Short mmCIF file of C-alpha atoms in Angstrom, two decimals:
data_model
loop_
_atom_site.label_atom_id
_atom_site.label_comp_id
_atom_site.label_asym_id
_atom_site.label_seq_id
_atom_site.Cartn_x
_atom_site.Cartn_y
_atom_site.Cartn_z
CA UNK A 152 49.11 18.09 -47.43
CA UNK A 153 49.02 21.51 -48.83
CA UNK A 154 46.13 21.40 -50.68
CA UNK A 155 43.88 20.53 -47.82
CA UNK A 156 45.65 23.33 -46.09
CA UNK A 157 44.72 25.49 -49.08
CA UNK A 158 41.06 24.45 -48.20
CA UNK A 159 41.88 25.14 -44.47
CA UNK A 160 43.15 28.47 -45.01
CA UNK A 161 40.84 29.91 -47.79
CA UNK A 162 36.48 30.62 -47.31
CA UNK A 163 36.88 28.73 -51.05
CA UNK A 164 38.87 28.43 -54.25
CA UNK A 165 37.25 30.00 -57.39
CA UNK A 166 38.59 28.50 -60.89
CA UNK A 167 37.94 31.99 -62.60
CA UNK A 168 40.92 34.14 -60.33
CA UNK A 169 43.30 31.16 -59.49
CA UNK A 170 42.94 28.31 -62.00
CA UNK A 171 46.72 27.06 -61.24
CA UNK A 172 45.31 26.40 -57.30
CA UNK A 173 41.92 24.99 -58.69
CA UNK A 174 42.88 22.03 -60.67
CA UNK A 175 46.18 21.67 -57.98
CA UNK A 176 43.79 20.91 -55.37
CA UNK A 177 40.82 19.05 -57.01
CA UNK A 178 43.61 16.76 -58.48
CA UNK A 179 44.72 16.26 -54.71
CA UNK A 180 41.58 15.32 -53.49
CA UNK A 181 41.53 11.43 -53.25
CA UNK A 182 44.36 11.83 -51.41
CA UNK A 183 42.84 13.55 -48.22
CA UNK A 184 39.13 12.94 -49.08
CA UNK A 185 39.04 10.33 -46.57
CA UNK A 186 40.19 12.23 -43.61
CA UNK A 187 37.42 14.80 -44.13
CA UNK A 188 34.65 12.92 -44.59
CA UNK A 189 35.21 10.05 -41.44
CA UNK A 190 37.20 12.38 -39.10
CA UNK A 191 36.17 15.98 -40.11
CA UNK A 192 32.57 14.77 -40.81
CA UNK A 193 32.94 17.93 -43.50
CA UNK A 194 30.96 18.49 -46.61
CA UNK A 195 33.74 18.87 -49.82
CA UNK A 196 32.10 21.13 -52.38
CA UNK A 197 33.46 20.50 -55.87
CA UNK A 198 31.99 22.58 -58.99
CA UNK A 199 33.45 23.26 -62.63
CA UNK A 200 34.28 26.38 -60.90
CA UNK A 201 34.64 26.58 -57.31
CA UNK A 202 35.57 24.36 -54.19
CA UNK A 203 34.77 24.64 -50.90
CA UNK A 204 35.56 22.95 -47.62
CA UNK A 205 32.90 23.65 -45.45
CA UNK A 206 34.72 24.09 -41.64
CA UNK A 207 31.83 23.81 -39.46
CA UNK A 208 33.27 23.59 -36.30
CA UNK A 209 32.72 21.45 -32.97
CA UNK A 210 31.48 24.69 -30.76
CA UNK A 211 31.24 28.20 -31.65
CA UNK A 212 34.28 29.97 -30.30
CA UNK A 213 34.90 34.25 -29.43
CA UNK A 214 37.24 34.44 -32.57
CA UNK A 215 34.91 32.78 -34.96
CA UNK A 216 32.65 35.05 -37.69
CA UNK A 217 33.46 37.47 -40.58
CA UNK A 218 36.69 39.29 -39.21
CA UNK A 219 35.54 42.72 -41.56
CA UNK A 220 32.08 42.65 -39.45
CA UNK A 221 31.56 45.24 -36.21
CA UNK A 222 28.05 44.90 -35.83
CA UNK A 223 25.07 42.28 -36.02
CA UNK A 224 23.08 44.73 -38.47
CA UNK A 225 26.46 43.27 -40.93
CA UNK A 226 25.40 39.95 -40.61
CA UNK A 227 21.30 40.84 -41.09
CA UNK A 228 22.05 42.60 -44.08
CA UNK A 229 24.47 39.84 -45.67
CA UNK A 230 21.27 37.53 -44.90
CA UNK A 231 19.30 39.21 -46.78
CA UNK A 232 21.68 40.11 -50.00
CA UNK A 233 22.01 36.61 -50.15
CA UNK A 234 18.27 36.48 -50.36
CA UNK A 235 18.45 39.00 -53.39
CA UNK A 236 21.15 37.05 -55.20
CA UNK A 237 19.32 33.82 -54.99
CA UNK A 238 16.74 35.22 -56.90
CA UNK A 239 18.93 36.55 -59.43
CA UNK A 240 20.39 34.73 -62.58
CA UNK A 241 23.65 34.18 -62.94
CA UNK A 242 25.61 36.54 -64.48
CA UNK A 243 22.70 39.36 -64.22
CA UNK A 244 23.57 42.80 -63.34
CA UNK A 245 22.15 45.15 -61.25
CA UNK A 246 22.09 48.80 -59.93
CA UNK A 247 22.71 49.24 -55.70
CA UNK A 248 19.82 51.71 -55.77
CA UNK A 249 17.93 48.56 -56.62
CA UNK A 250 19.19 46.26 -53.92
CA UNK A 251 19.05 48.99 -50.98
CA UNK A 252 15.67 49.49 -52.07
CA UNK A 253 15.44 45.49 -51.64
CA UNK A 254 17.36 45.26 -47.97
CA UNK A 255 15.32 48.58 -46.51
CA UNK A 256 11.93 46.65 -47.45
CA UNK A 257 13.25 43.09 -46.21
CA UNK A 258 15.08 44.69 -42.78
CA UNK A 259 12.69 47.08 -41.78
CA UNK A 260 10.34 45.06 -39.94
CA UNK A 261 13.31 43.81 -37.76
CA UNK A 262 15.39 46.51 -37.43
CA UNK A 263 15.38 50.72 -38.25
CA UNK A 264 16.78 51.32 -41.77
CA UNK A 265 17.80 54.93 -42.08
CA UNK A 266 20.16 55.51 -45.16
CA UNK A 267 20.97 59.01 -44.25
CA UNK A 268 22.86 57.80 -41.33
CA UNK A 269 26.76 56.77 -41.78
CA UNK A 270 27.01 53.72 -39.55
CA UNK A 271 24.58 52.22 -41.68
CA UNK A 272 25.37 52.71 -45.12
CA UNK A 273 29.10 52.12 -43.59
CA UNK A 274 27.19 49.02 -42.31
CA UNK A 275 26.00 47.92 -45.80
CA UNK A 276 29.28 48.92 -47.62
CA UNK A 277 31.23 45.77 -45.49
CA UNK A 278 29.08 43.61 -46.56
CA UNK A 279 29.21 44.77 -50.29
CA UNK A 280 33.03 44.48 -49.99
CA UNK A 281 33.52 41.51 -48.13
CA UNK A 282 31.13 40.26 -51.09
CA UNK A 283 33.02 41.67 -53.73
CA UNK A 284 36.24 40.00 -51.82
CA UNK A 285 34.91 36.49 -52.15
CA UNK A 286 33.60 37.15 -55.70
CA UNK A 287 29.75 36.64 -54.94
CA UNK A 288 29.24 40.17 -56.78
CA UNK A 289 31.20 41.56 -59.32
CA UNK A 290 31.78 45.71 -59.51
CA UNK A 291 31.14 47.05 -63.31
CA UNK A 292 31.00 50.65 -62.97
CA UNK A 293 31.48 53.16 -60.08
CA UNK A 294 33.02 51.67 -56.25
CA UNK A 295 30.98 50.97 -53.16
CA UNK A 296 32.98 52.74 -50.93
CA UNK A 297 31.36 56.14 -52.74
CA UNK A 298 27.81 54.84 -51.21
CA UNK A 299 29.56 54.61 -47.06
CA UNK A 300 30.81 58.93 -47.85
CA UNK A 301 26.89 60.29 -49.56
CA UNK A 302 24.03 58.59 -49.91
CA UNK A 303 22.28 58.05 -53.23
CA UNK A 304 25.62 57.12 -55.05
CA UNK A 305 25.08 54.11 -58.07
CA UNK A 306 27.39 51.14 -58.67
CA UNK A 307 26.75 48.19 -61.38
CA UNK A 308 27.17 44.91 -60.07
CA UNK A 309 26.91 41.49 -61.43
CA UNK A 310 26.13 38.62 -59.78
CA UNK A 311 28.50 35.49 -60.28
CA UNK A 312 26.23 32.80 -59.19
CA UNK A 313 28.43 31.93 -55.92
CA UNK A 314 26.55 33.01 -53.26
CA UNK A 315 24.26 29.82 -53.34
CA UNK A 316 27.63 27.85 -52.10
CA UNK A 317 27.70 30.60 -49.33
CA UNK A 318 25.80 28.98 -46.95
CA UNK A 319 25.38 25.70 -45.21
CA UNK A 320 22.41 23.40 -46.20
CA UNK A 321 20.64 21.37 -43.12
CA UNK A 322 18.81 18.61 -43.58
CA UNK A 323 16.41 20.02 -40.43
CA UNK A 324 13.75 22.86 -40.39
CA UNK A 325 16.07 25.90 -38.32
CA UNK A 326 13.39 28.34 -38.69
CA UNK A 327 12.19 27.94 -34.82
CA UNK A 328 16.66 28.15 -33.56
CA UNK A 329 16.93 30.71 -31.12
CA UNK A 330 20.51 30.64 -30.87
CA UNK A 331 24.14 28.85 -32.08
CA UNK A 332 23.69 26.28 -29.05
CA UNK A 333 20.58 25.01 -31.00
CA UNK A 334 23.22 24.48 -34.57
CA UNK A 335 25.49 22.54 -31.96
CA UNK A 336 22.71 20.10 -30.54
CA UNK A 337 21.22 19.45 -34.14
CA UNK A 338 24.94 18.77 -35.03
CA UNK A 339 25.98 16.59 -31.96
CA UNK A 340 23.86 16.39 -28.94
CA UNK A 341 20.81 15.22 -30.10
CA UNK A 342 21.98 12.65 -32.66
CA UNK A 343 21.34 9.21 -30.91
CA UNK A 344 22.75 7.01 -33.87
CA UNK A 345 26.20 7.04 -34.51
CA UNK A 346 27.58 8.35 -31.70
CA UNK A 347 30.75 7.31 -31.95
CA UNK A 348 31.10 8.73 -35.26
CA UNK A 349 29.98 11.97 -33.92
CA UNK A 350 32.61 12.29 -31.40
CA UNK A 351 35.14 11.48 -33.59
CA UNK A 352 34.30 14.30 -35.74
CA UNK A 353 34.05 16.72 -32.96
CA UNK A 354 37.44 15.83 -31.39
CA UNK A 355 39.45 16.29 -34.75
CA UNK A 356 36.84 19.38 -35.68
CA UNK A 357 38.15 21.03 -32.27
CA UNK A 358 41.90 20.33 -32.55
CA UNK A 359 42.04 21.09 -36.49
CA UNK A 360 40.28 24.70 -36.38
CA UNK A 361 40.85 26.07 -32.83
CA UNK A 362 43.67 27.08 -30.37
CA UNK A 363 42.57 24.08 -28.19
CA UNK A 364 40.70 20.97 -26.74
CA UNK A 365 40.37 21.47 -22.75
CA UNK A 366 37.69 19.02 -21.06
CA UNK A 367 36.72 19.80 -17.25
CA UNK A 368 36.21 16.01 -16.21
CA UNK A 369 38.76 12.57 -16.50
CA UNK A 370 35.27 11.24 -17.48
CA UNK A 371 34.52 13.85 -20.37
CA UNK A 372 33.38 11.30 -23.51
CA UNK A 373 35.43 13.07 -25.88
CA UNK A 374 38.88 13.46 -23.53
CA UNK A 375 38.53 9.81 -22.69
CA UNK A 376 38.46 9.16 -26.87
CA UNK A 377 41.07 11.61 -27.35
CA UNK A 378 43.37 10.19 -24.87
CA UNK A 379 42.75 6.15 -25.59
CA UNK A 380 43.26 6.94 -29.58
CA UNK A 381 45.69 9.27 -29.34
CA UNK A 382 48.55 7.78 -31.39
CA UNK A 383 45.96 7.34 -34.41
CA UNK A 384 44.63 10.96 -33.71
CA UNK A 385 48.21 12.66 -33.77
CA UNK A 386 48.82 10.48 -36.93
CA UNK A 387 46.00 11.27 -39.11
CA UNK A 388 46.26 15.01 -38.27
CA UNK A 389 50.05 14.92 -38.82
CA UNK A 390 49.61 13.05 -42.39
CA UNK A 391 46.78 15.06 -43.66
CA UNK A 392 47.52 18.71 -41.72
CA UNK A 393 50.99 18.62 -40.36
CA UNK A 394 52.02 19.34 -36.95
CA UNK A 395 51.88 17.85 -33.41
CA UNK A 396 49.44 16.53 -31.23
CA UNK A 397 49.81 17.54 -27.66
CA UNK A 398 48.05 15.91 -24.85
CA UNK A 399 47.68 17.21 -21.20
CA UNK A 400 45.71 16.34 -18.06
CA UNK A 401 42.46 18.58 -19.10
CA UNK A 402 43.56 19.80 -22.61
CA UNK A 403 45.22 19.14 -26.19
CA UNK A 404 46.34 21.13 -29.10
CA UNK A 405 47.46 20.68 -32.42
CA UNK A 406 51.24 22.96 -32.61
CA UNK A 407 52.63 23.42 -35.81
CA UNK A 408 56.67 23.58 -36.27
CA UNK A 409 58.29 27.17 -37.19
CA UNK A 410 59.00 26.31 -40.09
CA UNK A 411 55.80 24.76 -40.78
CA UNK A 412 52.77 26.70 -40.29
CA UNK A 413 49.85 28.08 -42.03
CA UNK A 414 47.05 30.00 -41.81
CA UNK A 415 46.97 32.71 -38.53
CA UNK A 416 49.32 31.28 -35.73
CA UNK A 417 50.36 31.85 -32.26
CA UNK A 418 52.97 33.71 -31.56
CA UNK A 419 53.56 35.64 -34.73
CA UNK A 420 55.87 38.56 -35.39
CA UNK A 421 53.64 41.71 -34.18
CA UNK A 422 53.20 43.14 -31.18
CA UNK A 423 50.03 42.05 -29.61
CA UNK A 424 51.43 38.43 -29.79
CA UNK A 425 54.86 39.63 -27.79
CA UNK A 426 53.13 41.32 -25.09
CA UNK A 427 50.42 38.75 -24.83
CA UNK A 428 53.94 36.20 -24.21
CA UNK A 429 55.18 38.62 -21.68
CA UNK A 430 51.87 38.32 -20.03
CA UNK A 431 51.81 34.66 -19.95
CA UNK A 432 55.13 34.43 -18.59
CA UNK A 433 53.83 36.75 -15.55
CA UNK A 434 51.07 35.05 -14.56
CA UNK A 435 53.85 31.38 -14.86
CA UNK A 436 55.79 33.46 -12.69
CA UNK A 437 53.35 34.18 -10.17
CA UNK A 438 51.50 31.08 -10.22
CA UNK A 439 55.51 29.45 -9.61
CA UNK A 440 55.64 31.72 -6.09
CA UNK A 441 52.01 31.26 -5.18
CA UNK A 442 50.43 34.64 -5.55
CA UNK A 443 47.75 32.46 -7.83
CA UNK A 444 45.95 29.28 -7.34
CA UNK A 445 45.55 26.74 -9.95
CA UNK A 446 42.20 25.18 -9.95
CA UNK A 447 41.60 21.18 -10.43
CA UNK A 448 40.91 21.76 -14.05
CA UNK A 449 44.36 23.47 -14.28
CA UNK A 450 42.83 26.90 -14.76
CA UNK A 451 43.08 29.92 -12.59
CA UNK A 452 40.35 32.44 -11.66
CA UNK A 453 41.02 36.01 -11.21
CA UNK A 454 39.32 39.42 -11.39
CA UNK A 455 39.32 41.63 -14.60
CA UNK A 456 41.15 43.88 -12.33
CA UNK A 457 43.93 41.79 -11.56
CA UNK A 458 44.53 40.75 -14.81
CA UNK A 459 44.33 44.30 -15.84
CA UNK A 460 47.11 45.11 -13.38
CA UNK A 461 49.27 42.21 -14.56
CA UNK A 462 48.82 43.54 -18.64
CA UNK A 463 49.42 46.96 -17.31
CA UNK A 464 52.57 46.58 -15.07
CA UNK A 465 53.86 44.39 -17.85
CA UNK A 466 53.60 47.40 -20.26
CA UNK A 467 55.14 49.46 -17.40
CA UNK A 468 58.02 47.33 -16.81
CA UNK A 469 58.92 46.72 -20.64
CA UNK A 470 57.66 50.47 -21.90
CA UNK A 471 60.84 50.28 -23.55
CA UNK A 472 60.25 47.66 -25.67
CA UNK A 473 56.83 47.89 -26.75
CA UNK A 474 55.94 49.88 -29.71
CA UNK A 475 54.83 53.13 -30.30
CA UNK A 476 51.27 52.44 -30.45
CA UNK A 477 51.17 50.17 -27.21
CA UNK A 478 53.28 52.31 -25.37
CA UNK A 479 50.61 55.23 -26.01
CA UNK A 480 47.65 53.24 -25.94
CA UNK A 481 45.18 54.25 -23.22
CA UNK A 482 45.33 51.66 -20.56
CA UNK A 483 41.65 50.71 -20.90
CA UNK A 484 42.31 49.89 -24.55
CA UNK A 485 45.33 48.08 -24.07
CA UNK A 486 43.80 45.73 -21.61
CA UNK A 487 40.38 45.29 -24.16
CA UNK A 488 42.88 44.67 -27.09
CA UNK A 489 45.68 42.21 -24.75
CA UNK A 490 42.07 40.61 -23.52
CA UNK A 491 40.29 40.25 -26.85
CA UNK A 492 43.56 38.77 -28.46
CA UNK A 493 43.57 36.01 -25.42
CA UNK A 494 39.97 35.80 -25.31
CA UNK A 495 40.47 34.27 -29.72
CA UNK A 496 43.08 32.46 -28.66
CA UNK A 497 40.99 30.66 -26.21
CA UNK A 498 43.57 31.22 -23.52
CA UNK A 499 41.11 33.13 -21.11
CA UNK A 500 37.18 33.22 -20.74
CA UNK A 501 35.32 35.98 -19.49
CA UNK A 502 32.61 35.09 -16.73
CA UNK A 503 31.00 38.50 -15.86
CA UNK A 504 33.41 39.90 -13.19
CA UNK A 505 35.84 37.26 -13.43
CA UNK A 506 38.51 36.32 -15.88
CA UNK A 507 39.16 31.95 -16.29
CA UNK A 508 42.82 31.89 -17.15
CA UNK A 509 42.74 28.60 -19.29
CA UNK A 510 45.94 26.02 -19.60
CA UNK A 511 47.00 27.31 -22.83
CA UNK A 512 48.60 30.58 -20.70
CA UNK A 513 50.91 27.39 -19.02
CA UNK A 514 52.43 26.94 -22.41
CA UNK A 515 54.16 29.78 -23.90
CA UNK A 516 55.90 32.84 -22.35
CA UNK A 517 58.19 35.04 -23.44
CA UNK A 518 61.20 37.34 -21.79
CA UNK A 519 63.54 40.00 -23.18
CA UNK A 520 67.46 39.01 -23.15
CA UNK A 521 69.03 39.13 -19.63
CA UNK A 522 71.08 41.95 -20.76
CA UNK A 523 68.21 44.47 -21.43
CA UNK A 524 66.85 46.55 -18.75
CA UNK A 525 63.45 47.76 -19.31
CA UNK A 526 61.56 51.15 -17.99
CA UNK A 527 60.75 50.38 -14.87
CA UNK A 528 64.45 48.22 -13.94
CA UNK A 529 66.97 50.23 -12.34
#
């Protein structure tokens, strides 16, 4: 079991930096191959030197992407490294003067590529990082941070040879795909044999790499699996992942033990994840005397203003207790970094104006000991 949750918690496992981990986990595989293949539907990559469980998920979710990435030029860039590597030998090195020269010519068609401007050689110094961080490039002389502060700056790098693993292969033409929806029809919706197969792999894709499963209809295909197979579902994920299936009228989710977890987890011990409980339980609380309405799918629909009072006067009331930084936070920026954290934890949706409080709120809550009296308690 924790060797697949190596593989769940890790982009990949490279035999050159952790060799112990390598040959723990390829040795493992036969016992969990199985599972991935006929209930993940995932592709296993397994190389002399690296292995990769390829997570592609059931939907694309808010908290999904590269976590170092602020802006889509990241992502266009990273394309087109990629693009330079592939054409590169293994274990060749080259200067960055030689690959900007490369990314200007491929980018600027699409996009403006002005290296005298900080946000974009900041731009281009993520990706070089968050390459360096999975090992695709290797630095041999200078660092390219140096590149983000003055322009013209020269770093050696060598290219390892795993960027070709990077990315998914597809056995369709996706040059005409507009947008993710089209990945997610090619994957699911559009697939007329083996249907069944493909819901299976979307229900355990859904419950084994996000927050949660919620379904709007009793007649939703996948609930209706979920809920008739649901003793060989929780099994299967408890055997190969650990943890607990939970099933409720319109959602499910896969809860680890305290003393059991991995990978990022809800609550943890920081401060975002405490407020965010305090929140919950205020919204339980007023739900309980009827100052909100819970819809038929068991969410509730507010405004982005009354949320924003509810995060606010929750600061207000428990000032005391809060840290530092959320106690001085601007109140616009509290409720963006409260809402962003719920919004990943796919325990509210944004809908323009209005704010879908999803069942996952009716779960967890959190209070301060009866003794303490917060800022705003007399």
């Amino acid at each position: 079991m924790n060797e697949i949750r190596t593989l769940m918690e890790r982009f990949w496992i490279c035999r050159d930096s952790d060799k112990e981990t390598f040959y723990k986990v390829k040795r493992d595989i036969p016992n969990f191959q199985r599972f991935i293949r006929e209930q993940l539907g995932w592709k296993l990559i397994h190389t002399e030197k690296l292995l990769k469980l390829e997570k592609k998920p059931a939907h694309a979710e808010a908290f999904m992407g590269i976590s170092e990435f602020t802006d889509i030029r990241d992502y266009c860039i990273l394309c087109v490294v990629l693009m330079y590597l592939e054409d590169a030998e293994e274990g060749r090195q080259f200067l960055l003067s030689e690959l900007i020269d490369y990314v200007e010519t491929q980018l600027k068609n699409y996009m403006p590529v002005d290296w005298t401007s900080f946000t974009q050689r900041k731009s281009l110094v993520r990706v070089l990082q968050y390459m360096e961080r999975l090992q695709m490039i290797r630095v041999y002389e200078g660092k390219s941070e140096s590149f983000s502060q003055e322009a013209g700056q020269e770093v050696l790098y060598e290219n390892t040879g795993y960027s070709k693993y990077f990315t998914s292969s597809f056995t369709t033409d996706i040059s005409g795909y507009e947008s993710f929806r089209d990945f997610e029809k090619t994957d699911f919706e559009e697939v007329q044999e083996n249907r069944g197969a493909r819901r299976i792999n979307r229900v355990y894709r859904q419950l084994a790499v996000c927050p949660a499963l919620y379904w709007d209809s009793a007649e939703d295909a996948d609930a209706l699996y979920l809920k008739n197979q649901r003793q060989w579902v929780g099994r299967y994920l408890r055997e190969n992942m650990g943890g607990n299936l939970d099933i409720y009228r319109n959602a499910a989710f896969l809860t680890l033990d305290a003393d059991d977890c991995y990978g990022t987890v809800h609550p943890r011990d920081a401060q975002i994840s405490e407020s965010v409980l305090i929140v919950c339980s205020e919204i339980q609380r007023q739900l309980a005397e009827e100052n909100l309405k819970l819809q038929e799918d068991e969410s509730i629909v507010m405004t982005i203003q009354a949320l924003s009072g509810i995060i606010i006067n929750c600061r207000n009331k428990w000032k005391n207790a809060w840290s530092k930084e959320y106690c001085e936070m601007d109140e616009d920026r509290l409720v963006e970094t409260v809402l962003k954290y719920m919004t990943d934890w796919m325990m509210v949706r944004c809908e323009e104006e209005w704010i879908i409080v999803l069942p996952a709120v009716g779960r967890l809550a959190g209070q301060y000991p009866s003794d303490y009296k917060g800022d705003g308690e007399e």
